[in-house]
CSV table of C-alpha atoms in Angstrom, one decimal:
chain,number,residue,atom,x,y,z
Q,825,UNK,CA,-13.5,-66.0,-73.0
Q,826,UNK,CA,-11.1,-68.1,-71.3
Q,827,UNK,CA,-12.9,-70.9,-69.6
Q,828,UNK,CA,-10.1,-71.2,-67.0
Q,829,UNK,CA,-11.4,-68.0,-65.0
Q,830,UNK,CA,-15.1,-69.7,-64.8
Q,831,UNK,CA,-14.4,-70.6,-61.1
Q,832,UNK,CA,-13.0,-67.3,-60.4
Q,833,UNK,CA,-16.3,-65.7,-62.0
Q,834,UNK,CA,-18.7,-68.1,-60.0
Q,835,UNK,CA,-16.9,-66.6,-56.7
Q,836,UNK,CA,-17.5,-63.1,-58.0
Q,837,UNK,CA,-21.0,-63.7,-58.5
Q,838,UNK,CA,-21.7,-65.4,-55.1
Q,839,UNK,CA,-19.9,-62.9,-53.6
Q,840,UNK,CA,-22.6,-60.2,-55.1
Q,841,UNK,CA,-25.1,-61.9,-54.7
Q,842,UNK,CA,-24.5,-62.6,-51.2
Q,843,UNK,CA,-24.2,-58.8,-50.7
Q,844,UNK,CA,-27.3,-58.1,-52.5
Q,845,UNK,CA,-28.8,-60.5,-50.0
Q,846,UNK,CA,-27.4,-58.8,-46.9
Q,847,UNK,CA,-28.6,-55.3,-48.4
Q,848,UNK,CA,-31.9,-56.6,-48.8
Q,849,UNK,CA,-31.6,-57.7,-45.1
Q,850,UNK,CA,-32.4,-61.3,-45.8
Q,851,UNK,CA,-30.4,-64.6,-45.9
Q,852,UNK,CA,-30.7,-64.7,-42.1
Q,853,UNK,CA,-33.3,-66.4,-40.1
Q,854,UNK,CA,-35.2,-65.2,-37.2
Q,855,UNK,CA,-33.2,-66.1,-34.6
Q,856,UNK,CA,-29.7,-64.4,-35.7
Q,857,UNK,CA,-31.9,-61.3,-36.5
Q,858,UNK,CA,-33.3,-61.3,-32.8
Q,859,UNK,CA,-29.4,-61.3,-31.5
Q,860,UNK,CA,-28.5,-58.0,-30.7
Q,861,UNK,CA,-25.1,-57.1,-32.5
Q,862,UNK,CA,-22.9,-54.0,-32.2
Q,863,UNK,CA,-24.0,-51.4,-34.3
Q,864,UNK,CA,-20.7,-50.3,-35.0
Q,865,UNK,CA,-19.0,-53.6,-36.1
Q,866,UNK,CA,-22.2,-54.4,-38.1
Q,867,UNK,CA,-22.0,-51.0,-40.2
Q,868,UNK,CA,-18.3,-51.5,-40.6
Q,869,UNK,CA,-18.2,-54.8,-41.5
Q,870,UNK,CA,-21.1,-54.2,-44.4
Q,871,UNK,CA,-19.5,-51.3,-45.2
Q,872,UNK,CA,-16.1,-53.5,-46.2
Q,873,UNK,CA,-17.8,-56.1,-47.4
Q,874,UNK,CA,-19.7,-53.8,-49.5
Q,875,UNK,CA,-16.3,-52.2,-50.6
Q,876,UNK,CA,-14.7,-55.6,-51.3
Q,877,UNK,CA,-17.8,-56.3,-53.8
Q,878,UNK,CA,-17.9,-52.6,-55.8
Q,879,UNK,CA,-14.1,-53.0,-56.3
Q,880,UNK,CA,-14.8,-56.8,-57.8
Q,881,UNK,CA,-18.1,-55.3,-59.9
Q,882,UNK,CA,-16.2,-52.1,-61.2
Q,883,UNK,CA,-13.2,-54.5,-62.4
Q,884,UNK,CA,-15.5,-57.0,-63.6
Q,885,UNK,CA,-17.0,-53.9,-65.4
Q,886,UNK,CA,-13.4,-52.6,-67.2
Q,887,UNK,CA,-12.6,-56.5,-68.4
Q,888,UNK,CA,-16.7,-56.0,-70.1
Q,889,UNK,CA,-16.2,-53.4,-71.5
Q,890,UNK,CA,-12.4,-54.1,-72.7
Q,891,UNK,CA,-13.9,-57.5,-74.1
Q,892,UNK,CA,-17.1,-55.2,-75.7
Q,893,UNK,CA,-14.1,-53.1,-77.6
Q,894,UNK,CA,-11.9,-55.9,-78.5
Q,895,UNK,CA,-15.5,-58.0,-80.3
Q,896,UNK,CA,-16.1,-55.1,-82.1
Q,897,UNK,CA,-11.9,-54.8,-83.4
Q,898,UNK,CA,-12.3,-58.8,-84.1
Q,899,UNK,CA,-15.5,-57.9,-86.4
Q,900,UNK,CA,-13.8,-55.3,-88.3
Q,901,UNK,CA,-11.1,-57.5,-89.7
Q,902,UNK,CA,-13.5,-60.6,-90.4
Q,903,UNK,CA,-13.2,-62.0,-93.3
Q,904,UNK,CA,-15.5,-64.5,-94.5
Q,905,UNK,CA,-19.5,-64.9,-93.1
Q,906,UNK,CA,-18.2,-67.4,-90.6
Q,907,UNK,CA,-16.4,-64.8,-89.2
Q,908,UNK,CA,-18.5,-62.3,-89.2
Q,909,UNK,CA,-21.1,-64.2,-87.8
Q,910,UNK,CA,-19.0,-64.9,-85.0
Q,911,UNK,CA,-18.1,-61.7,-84.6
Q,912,UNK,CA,-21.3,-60.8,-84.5
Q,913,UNK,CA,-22.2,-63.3,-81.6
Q,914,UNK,CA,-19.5,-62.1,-79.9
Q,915,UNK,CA,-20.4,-58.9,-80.1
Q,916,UNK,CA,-23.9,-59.2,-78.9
Q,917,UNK,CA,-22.5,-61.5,-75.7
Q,918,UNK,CA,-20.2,-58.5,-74.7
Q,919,UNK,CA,-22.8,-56.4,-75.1
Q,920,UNK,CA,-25.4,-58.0,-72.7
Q,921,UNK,CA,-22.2,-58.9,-70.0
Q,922,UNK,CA,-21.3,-54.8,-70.2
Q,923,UNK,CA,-25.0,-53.7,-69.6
Q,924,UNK,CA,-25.7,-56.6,-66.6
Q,925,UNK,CA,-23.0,-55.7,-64.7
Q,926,UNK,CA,-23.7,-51.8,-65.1
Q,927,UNK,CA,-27.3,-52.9,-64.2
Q,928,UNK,CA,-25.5,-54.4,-61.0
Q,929,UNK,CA,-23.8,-51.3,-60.5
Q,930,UNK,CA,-27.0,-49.6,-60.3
Q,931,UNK,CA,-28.9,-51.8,-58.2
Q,932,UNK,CA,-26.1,-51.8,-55.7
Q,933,UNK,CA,-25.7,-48.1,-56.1
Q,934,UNK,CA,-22.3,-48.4,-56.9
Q,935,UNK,CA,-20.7,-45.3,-58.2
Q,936,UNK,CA,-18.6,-46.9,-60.9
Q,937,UNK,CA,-17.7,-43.8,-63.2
Q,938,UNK,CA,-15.8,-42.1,-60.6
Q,939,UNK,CA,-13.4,-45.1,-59.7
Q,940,UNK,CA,-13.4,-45.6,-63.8
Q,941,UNK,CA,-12.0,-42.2,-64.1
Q,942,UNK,CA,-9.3,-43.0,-61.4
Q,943,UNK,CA,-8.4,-46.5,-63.0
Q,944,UNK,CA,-7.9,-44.7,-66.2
Q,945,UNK,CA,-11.3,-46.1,-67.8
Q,946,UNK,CA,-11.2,-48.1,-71.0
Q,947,UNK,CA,-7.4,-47.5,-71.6
């Protein structure tokens, strides 16, 4: 993993999280719920914002899965237990990355598989 993209992952995360909080209709207090807003901005603007965040989770799903394949190539030219073991690790880190952000997918009811097929999926 390269530790230089660990800001850039924070910002992903906040970002989906944030929008998993706006879903869920909370992160607001009372008052800013009471205020009438335009029911057409509102829709469009969550609508966007959702947008913005499946694009972001249906990348951040390709680069899993890309770095599942690529643990799995690194384990089968290990040589030495060392290596293997840290293979191993590897694998089983890409592993639980690929099936948290499919579990994201889910939760947020984003429908990954048909913008996999259009971004030419794990090629």
């Amino acid at each position: 993993m390269d530790w230089r993209r660990l800001p850039d992952l924070r910002r992903k995360i906040s970002s989906i999280r944030e929008a998993v909080i706006r879903r869920r209709g909370g992160g607001e207090s009372e008052e800013v719920r009471a205020q009438p807003k335009p029911q057409a901005a509102q829709t469009e603007a969550d609508r966007q914002s959702m947008s913005q965040t499946a694009q972001a989770l249906i990348r951040d799903i390709r680069e899993a899965h890309r770095d599942w394949i690529n643990a799995h190539r690194h384990f089968e030219y290990a040589s030495g237990f060392d290596q293997i073991d840290y293979a191993i690790y590897a694998i089983e880190a890409a592993e639980k990355r690929y099936e948290l952000l499919l579990r994201q997918a889910k939760n947020l009811n984003v429908h990954w598989r048909v913008e996999w097929e259009k971004g030419a999926g794990a090629g």
